[in-house]
CSV table of C-alpha atoms in Angstrom, one decimal:
chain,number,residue,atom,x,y,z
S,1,UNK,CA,31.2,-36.0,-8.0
S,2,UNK,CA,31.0,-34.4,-11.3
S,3,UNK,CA,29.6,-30.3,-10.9
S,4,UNK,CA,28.2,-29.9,-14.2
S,5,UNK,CA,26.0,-31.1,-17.2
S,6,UNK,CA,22.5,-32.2,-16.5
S,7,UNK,CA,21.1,-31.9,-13.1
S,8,UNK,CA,17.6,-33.4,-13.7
S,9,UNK,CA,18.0,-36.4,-12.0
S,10,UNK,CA,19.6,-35.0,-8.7
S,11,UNK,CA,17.3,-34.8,-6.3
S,12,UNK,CA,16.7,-31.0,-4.3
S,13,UNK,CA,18.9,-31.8,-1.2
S,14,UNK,CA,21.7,-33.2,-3.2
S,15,UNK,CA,21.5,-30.1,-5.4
S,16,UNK,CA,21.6,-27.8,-2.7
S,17,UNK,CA,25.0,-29.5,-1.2
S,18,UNK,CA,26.8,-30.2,-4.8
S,19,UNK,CA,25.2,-28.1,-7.3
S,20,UNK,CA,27.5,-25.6,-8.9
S,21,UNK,CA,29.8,-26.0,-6.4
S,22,UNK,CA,33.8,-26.1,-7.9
S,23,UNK,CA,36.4,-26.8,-5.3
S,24,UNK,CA,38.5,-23.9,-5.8
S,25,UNK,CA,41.6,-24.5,-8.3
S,26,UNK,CA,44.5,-23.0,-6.4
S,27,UNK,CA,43.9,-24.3,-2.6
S,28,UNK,CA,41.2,-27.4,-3.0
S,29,UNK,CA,39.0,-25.3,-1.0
S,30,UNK,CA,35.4,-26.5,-0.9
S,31,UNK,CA,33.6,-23.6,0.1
S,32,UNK,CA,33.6,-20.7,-2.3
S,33,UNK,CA,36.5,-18.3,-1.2
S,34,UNK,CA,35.5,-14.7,-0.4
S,35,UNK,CA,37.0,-12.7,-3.4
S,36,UNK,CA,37.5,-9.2,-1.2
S,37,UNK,CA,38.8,-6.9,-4.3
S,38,UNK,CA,36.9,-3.9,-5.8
S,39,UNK,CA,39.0,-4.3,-9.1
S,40,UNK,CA,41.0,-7.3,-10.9
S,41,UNK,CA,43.8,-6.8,-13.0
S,42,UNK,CA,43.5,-7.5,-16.5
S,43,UNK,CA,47.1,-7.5,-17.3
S,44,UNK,CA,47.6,-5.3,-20.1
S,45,UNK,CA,45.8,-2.1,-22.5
S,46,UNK,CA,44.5,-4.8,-24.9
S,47,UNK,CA,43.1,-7.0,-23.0
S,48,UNK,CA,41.2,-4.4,-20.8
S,49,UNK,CA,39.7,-3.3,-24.0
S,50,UNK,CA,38.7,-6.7,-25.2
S,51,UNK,CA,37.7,-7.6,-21.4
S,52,UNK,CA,35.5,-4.5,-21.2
S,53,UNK,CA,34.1,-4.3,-24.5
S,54,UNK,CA,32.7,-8.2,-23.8
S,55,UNK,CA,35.0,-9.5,-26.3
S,56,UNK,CA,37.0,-11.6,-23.7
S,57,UNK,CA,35.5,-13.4,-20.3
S,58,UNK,CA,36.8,-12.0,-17.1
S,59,UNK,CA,36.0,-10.2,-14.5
S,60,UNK,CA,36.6,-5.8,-14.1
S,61,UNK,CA,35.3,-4.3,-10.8
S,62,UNK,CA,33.2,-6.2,-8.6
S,63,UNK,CA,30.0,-3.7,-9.1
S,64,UNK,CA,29.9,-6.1,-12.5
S,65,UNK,CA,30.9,-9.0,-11.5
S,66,UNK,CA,33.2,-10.7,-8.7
S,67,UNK,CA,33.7,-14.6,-8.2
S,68,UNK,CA,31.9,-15.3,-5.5
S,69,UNK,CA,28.8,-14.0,-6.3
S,70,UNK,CA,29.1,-16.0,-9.6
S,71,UNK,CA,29.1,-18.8,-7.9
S,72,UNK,CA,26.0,-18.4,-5.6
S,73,UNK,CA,24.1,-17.1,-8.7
S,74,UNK,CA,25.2,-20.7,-10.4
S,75,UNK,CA,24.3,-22.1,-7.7
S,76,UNK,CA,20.7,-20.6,-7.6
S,77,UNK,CA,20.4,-21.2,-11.5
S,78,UNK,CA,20.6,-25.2,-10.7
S,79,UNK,CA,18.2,-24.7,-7.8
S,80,UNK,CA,15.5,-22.8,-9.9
S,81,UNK,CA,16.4,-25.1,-13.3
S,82,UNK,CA,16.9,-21.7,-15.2
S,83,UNK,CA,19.8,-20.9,-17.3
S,84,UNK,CA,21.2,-17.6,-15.6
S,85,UNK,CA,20.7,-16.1,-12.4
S,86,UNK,CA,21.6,-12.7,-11.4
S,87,UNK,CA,22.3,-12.0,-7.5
S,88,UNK,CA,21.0,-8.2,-6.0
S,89,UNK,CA,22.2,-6.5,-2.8
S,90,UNK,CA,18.5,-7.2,-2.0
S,91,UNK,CA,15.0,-8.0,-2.6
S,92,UNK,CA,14.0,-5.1,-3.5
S,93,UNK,CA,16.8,-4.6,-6.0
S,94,UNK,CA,15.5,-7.5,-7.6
S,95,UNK,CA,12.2,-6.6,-8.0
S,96,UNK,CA,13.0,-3.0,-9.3
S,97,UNK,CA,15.6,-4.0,-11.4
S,98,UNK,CA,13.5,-6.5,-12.7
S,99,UNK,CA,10.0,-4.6,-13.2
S,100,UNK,CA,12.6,-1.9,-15.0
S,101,UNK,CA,15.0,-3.6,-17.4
S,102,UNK,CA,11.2,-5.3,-19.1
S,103,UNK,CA,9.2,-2.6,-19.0
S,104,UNK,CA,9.0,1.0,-20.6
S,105,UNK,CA,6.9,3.6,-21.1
S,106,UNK,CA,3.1,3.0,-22.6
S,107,UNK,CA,3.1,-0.7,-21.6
S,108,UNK,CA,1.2,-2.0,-18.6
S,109,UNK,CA,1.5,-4.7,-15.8
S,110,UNK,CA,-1.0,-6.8,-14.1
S,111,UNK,CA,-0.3,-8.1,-10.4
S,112,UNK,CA,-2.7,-10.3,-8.4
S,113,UNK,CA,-4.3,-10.0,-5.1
S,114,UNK,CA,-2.0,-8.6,-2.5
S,115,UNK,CA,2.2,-8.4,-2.4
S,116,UNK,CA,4.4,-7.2,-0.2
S,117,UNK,CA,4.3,-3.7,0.9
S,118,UNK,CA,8.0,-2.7,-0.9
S,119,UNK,CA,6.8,-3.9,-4.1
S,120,UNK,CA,3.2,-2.9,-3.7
S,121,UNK,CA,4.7,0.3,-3.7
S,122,UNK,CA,6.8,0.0,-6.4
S,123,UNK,CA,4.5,-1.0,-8.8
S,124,UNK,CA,1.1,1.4,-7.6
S,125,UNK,CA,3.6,5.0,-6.8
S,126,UNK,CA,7.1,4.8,-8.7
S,127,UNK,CA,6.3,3.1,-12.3
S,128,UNK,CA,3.8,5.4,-13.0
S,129,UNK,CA,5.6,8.5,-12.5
S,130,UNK,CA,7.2,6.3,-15.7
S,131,UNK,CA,4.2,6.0,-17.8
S,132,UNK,CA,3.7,2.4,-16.9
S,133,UNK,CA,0.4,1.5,-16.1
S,134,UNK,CA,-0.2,-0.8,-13.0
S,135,UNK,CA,-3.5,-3.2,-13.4
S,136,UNK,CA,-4.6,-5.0,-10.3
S,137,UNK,CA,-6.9,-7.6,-10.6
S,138,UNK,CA,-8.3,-9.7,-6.5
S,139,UNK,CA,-8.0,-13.3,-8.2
S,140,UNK,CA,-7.2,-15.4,-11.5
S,141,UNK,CA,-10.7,-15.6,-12.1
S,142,UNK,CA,-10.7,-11.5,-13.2
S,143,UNK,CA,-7.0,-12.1,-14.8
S,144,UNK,CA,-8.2,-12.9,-19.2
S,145,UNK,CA,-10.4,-9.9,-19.2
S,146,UNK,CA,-7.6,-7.5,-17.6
S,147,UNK,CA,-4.9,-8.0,-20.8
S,148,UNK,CA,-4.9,-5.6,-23.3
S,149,UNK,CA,-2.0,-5.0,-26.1
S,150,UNK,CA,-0.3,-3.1,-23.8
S,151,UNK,CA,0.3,-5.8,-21.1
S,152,UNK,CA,3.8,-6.5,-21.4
S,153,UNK,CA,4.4,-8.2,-17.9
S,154,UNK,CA,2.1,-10.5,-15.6
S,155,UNK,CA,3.5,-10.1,-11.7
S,156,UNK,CA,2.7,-12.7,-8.9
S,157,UNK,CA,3.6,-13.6,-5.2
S,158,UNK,CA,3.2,-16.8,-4.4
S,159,UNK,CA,1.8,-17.8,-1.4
S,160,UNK,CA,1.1,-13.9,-1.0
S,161,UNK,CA,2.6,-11.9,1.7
S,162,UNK,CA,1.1,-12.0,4.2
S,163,UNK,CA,-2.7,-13.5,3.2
S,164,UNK,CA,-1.4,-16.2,2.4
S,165,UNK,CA,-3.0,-16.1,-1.4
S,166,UNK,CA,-2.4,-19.0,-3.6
S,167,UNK,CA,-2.3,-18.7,-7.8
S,168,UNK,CA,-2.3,-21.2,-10.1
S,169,UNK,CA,1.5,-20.8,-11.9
S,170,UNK,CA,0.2,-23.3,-14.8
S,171,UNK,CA,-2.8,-21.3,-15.4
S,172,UNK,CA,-1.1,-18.1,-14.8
S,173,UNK,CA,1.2,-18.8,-17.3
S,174,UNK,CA,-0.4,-20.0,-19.7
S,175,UNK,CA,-3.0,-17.3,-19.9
S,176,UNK,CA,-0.3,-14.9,-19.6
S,177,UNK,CA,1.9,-16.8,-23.2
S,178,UNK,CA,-1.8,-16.2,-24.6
S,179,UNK,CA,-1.5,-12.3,-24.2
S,180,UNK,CA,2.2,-12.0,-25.2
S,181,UNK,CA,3.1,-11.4,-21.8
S,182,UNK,CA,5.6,-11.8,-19.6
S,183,UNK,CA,5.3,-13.7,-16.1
S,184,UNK,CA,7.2,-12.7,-13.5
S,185,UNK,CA,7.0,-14.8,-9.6
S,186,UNK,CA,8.0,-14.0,-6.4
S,187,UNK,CA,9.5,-17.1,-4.7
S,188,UNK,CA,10.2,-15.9,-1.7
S,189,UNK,CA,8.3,-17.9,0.8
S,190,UNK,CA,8.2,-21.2,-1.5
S,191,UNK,CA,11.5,-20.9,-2.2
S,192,UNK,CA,12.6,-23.4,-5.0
S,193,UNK,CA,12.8,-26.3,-2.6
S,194,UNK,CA,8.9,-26.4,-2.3
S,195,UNK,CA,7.9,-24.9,-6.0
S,196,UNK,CA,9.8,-24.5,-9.4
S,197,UNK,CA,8.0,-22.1,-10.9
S,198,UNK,CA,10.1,-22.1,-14.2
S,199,UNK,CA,8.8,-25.2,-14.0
S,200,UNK,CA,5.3,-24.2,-14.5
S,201,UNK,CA,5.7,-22.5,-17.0
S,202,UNK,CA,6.9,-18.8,-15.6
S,203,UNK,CA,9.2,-16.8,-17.3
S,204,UNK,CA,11.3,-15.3,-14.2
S,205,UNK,CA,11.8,-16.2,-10.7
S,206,UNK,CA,12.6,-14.2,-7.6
S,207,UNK,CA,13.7,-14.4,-4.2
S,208,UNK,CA,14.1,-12.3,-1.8
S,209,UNK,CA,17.3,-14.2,-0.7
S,210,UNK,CA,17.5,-12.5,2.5
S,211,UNK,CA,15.2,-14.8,3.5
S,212,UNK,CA,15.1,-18.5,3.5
S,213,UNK,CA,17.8,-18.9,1.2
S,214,UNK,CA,20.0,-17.3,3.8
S,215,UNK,CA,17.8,-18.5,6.5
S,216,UNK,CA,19.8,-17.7,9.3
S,217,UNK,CA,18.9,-13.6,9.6
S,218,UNK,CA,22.6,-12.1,9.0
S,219,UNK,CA,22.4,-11.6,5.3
S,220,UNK,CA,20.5,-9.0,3.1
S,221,UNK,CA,20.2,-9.9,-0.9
S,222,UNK,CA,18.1,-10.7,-3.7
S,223,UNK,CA,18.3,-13.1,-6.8
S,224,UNK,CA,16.2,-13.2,-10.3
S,225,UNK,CA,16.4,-16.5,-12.4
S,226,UNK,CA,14.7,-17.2,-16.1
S,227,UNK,CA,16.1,-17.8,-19.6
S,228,UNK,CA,19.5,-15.3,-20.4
S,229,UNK,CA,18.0,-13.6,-22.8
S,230,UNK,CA,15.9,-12.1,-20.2
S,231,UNK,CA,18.4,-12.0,-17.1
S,232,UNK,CA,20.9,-10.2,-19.4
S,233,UNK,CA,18.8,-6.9,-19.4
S,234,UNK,CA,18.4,-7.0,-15.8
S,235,UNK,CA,21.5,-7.7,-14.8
S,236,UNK,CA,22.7,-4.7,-16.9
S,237,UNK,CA,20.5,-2.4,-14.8
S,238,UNK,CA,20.7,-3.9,-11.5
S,239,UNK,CA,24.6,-3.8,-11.8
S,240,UNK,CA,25.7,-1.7,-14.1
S,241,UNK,CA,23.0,1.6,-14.5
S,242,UNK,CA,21.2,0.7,-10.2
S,243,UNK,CA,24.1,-0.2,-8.8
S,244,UNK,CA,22.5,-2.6,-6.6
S,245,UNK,CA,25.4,-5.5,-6.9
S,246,UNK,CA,25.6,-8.0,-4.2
S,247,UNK,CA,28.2,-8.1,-1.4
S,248,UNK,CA,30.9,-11.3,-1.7
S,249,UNK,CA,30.7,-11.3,2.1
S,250,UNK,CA,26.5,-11.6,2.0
S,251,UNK,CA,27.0,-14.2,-1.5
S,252,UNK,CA,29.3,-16.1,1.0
S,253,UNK,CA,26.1,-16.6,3.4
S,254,UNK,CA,23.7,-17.1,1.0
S,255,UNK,CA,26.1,-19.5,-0.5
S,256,UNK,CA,26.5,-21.3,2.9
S,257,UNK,CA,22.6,-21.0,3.9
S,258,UNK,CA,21.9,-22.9,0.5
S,259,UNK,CA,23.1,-25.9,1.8
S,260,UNK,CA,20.8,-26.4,4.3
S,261,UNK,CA,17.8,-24.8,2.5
S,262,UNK,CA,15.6,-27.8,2.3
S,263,UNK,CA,16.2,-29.3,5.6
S,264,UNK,CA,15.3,-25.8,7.0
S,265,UNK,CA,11.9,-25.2,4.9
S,266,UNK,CA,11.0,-28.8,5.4
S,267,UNK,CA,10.9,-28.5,9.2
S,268,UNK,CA,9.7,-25.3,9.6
S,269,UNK,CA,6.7,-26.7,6.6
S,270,UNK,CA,6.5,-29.2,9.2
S,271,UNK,CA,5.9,-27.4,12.6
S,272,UNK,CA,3.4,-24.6,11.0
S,273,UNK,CA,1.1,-27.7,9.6
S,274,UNK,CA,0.9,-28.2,13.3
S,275,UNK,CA,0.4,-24.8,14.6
S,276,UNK,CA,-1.9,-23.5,12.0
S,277,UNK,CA,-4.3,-26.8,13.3
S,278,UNK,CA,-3.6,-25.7,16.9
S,279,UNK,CA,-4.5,-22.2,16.0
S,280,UNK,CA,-7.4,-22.5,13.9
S,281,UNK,CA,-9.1,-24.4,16.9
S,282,UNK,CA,-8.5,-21.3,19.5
S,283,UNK,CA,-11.6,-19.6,20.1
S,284,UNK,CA,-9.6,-16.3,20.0
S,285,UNK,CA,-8.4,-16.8,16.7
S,286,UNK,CA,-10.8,-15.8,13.9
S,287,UNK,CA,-9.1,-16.9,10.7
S,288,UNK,CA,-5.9,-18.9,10.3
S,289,UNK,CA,-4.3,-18.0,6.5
S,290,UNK,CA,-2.1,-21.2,6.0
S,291,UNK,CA,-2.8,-23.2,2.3
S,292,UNK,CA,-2.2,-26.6,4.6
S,293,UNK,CA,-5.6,-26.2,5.9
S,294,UNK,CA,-8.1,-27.8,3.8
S,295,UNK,CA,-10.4,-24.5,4.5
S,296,UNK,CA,-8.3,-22.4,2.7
S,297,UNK,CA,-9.6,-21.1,-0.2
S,298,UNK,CA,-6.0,-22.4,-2.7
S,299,UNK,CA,-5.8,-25.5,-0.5
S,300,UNK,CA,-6.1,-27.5,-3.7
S,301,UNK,CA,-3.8,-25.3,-6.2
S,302,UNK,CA,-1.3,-25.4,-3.6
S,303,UNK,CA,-1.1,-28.7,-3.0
S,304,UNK,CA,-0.4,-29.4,-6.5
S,305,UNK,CA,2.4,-26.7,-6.8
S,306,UNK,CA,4.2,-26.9,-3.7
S,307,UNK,CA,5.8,-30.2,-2.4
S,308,UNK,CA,5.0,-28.7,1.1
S,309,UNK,CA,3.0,-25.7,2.6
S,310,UNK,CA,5.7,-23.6,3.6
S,311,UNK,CA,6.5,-22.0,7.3
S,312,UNK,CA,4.5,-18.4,6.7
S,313,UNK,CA,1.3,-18.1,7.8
S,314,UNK,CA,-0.9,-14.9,9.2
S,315,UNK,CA,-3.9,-15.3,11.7
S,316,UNK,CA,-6.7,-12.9,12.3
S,317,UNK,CA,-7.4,-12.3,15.8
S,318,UNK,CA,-11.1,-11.4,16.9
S,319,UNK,CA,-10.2,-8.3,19.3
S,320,UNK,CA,-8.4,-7.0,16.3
S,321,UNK,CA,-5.3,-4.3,17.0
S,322,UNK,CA,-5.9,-4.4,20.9
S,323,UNK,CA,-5.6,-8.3,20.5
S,324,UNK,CA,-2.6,-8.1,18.4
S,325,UNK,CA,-0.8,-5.9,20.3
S,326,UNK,CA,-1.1,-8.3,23.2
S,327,UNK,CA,-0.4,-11.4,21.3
S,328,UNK,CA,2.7,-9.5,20.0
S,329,UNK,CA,4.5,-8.3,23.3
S,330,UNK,CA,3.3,-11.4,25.4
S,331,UNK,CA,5.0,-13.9,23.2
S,332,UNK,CA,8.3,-15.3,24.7
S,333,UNK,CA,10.3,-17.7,22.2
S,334,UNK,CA,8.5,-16.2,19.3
S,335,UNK,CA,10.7,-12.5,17.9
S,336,UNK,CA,8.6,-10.0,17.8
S,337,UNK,CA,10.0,-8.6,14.5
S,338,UNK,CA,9.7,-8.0,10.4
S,339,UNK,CA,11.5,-10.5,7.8
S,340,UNK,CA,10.8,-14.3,7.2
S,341,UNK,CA,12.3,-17.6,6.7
S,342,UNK,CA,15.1,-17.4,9.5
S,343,UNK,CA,16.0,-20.7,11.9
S,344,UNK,CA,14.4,-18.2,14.6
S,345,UNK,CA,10.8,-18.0,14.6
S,346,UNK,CA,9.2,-14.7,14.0
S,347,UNK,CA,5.9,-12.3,14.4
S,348,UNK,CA,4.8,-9.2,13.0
S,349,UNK,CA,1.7,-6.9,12.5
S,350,UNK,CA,2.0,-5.9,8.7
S,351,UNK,CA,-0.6,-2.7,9.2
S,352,UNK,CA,2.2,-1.0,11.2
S,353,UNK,CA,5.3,-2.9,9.6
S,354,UNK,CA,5.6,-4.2,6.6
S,355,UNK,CA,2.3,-2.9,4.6
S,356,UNK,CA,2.2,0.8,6.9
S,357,UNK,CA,3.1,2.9,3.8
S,358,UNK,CA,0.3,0.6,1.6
S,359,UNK,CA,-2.9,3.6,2.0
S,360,UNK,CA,-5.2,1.8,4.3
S,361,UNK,CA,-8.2,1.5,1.8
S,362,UNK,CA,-5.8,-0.7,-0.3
S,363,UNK,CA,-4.8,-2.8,2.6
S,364,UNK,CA,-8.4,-3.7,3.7
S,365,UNK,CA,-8.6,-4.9,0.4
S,366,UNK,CA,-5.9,-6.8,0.6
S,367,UNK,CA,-7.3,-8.4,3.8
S,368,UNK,CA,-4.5,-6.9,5.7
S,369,UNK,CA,-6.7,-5.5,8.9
S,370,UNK,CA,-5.7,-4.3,12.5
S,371,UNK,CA,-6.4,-8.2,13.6
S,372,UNK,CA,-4.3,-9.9,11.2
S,373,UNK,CA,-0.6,-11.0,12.0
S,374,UNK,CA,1.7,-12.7,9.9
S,375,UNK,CA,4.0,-15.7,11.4
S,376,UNK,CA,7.2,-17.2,10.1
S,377,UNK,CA,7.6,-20.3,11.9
S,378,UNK,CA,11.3,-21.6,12.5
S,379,UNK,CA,13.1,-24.4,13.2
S,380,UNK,CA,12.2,-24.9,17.0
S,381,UNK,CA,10.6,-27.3,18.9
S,382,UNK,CA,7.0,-27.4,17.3
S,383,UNK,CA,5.6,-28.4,20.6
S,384,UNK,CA,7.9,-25.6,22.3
S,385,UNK,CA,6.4,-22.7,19.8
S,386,UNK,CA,2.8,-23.6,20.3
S,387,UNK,CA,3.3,-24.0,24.2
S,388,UNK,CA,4.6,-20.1,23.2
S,389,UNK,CA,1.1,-19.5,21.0
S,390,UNK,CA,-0.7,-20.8,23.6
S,391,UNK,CA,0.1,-18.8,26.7
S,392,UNK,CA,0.1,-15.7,24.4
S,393,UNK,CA,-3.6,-16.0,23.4
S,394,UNK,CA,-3.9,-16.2,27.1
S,395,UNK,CA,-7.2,-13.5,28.1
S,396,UNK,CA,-8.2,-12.8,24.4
């Protein structure tokens, strides 16, 4: 089969086997090798100058560049339709670098309804101490009115971690190309096998890759995607100035976890259709957050943009912490424990995990209360995890 040219007609789980993937030309290999170098020779004093001065292709020290991350970020490229990638020794790294390398001081960024705790932090404590000016705005509704000349950059998460908050990307966008903006989309819990937010219109894509597009909980990186004109910048900074370059070992694993990306999101979108049902009928639930349910409030945006509804969800308990705390510890196939998108199913509390350093006035209004706890459903049994649900709400 033929690696490159135009992929358009490939459909998501043949792109996730064959895309960018080269077998490699000196053993026939299939899978990427693991390039383990620091540095690579460039042969002689000219060509090191031409090599490091951009004149001449080639790879220098792995901080820069190294082979096998090259070819997950292809990979990702293909998968997100964009034409670069860069790959991030994490999430975070991605969203720094990102929020960095387009922004400077005097301009402002708009982000809607709530994010995840790392990048809500980001974006409220360290750019300011930059002169960049974060606007938050609850829904899409407030968005027109909050540009001014000095939005430069629109940021948005996608279902929203951990409400559960659905934006319109097409909307988004195109109210955002109105302003002279730039939009900027987390990924993460989509992933590009349920939305394409390039796609929609978006200028940049990313991922948190430590999640489902390594999906098996033994690999820590991130990934940014969009036209090269504006990947170029960040990966300048995120290589280069940050230092935040991803491991060939952990691009290895993404690499591998790729290939079974939408066979993992699809069954884990499966099973949490289920539990969400099953939970949003237990009396000692409150409030199920899944955009499956036709009672959510993005229900309908959702199930325009996403081929499925993902495997996140959060649930509000009515006995609040005290009823979180025994959900949490009596669960017994469920990992009580942080991160997402693994083959393992997992639970959290965000208020004292992922959203504890988020000041508690900001995290009511995000919805994130004592009650609420955020699930990322695996690839189990469904019937096995909501046997586990089940005797966990058990006295509640």
């Amino acid at each position: 089969m033929k690696k490159s040219g135009n992929h358009s007609s490939l459909g998501m789980r043949t792109l996730a086997v064959h895309g960018g993937q080269h077998p490699d030309a000196q053993s026939g290999a299939i899978s990427s090798p693991i390039v383990a170098t620091s540095s690579f020779s460039y042969g002689d004093f000219d060509s090191g100058a031409r090599r490091f001065s951009g004149e001449d292709p080639g790879y220098m020290y792995s901080r820069f560049g190294n082979p096998t991350v090259t070819a997950f970020e292809e990979r990702m490229a293909i998968l997100e339709d964009a034409e670069s990638a860069v790959a991030c020794a994490s999430g975070m790294a991605a969203v720094s670098a990102t929020l960095f390398a387009l922004l400077k001081t005097g301009d402002e960024i708009i982000h809607i309804g709530a994010l995840y705790g790392g990048t809500e932090g980001v974006i409220r404590n360290l750019l300011p101490r930059y002169g960049i000016k974060p606007v938050f705005v609850p829904d899409l509704e407030s968005l027109q009115s909050a540009f001014t000349e000095k939005t430069k950059m629109l940021f948005i998460e996608t279902p929203a971690n951990p409400v559960m908050g659905i934006v319109s990307l097409e909307e988004a966008a195109r109210l955002s190309r109105e302003a002279g903006a730039i939009t900027v989309v987390d990924n993460t819990f989509a992933t590009p096998y349920l939305t394409r937010p390039l796609a929609l219109g978006i200028d940049v894509v990313l991922h948190s890759a430590t999640k489902y597009i390594s999906g098996h909980g033994d690999a820590t990186g991130g990934v940014v995607a969009g036209r090269r004109e504006l990947i170029d910048p960040i990966r300048t900074l995120c290589l280069k100035q940050f230092g935040g370059c991803l491991s060939p070992f952990e691009a290895a694993l993404m690499t591998r976890g790729l290939k079974t990306l939408p066979l993992r999101v699809e069954a884990s979108s499966n099973s949490a259709q289920k539990i969400a049902e099953f939970l949003d009928e237990h009396p000692a639930v409150a409030e199920v957050f899944y955009p499956g349910l036709k009672t959510h409030a993005g229900h309908d945006v959702a199930r325009k943009q996403m081929k499925l509804f993902g495997g996140i969800m959060a649930i509000e308990l009515k006995g609040g912490r005290k009823a979180a705390r025994h959900f949490l510890d009596s669960l017994t196939l469920v990992t009580q424990a942080v991160s997402l998108g693994d083959t393992d199913s997992l639970a959290c509390h965000p208020a004292t995990t992922t959203h504890s350093a988020v000041p508690e006035k900001i995290r009511l209004e995000s919805g994130i209360t004592e009650g609420l706890v955020r699930i990322s459903i695996g690839i189990e049994d469904t019937e096995d995890l909501i046997a586990d649900f089940e005797q966990a709400l058990k006295g509640l």
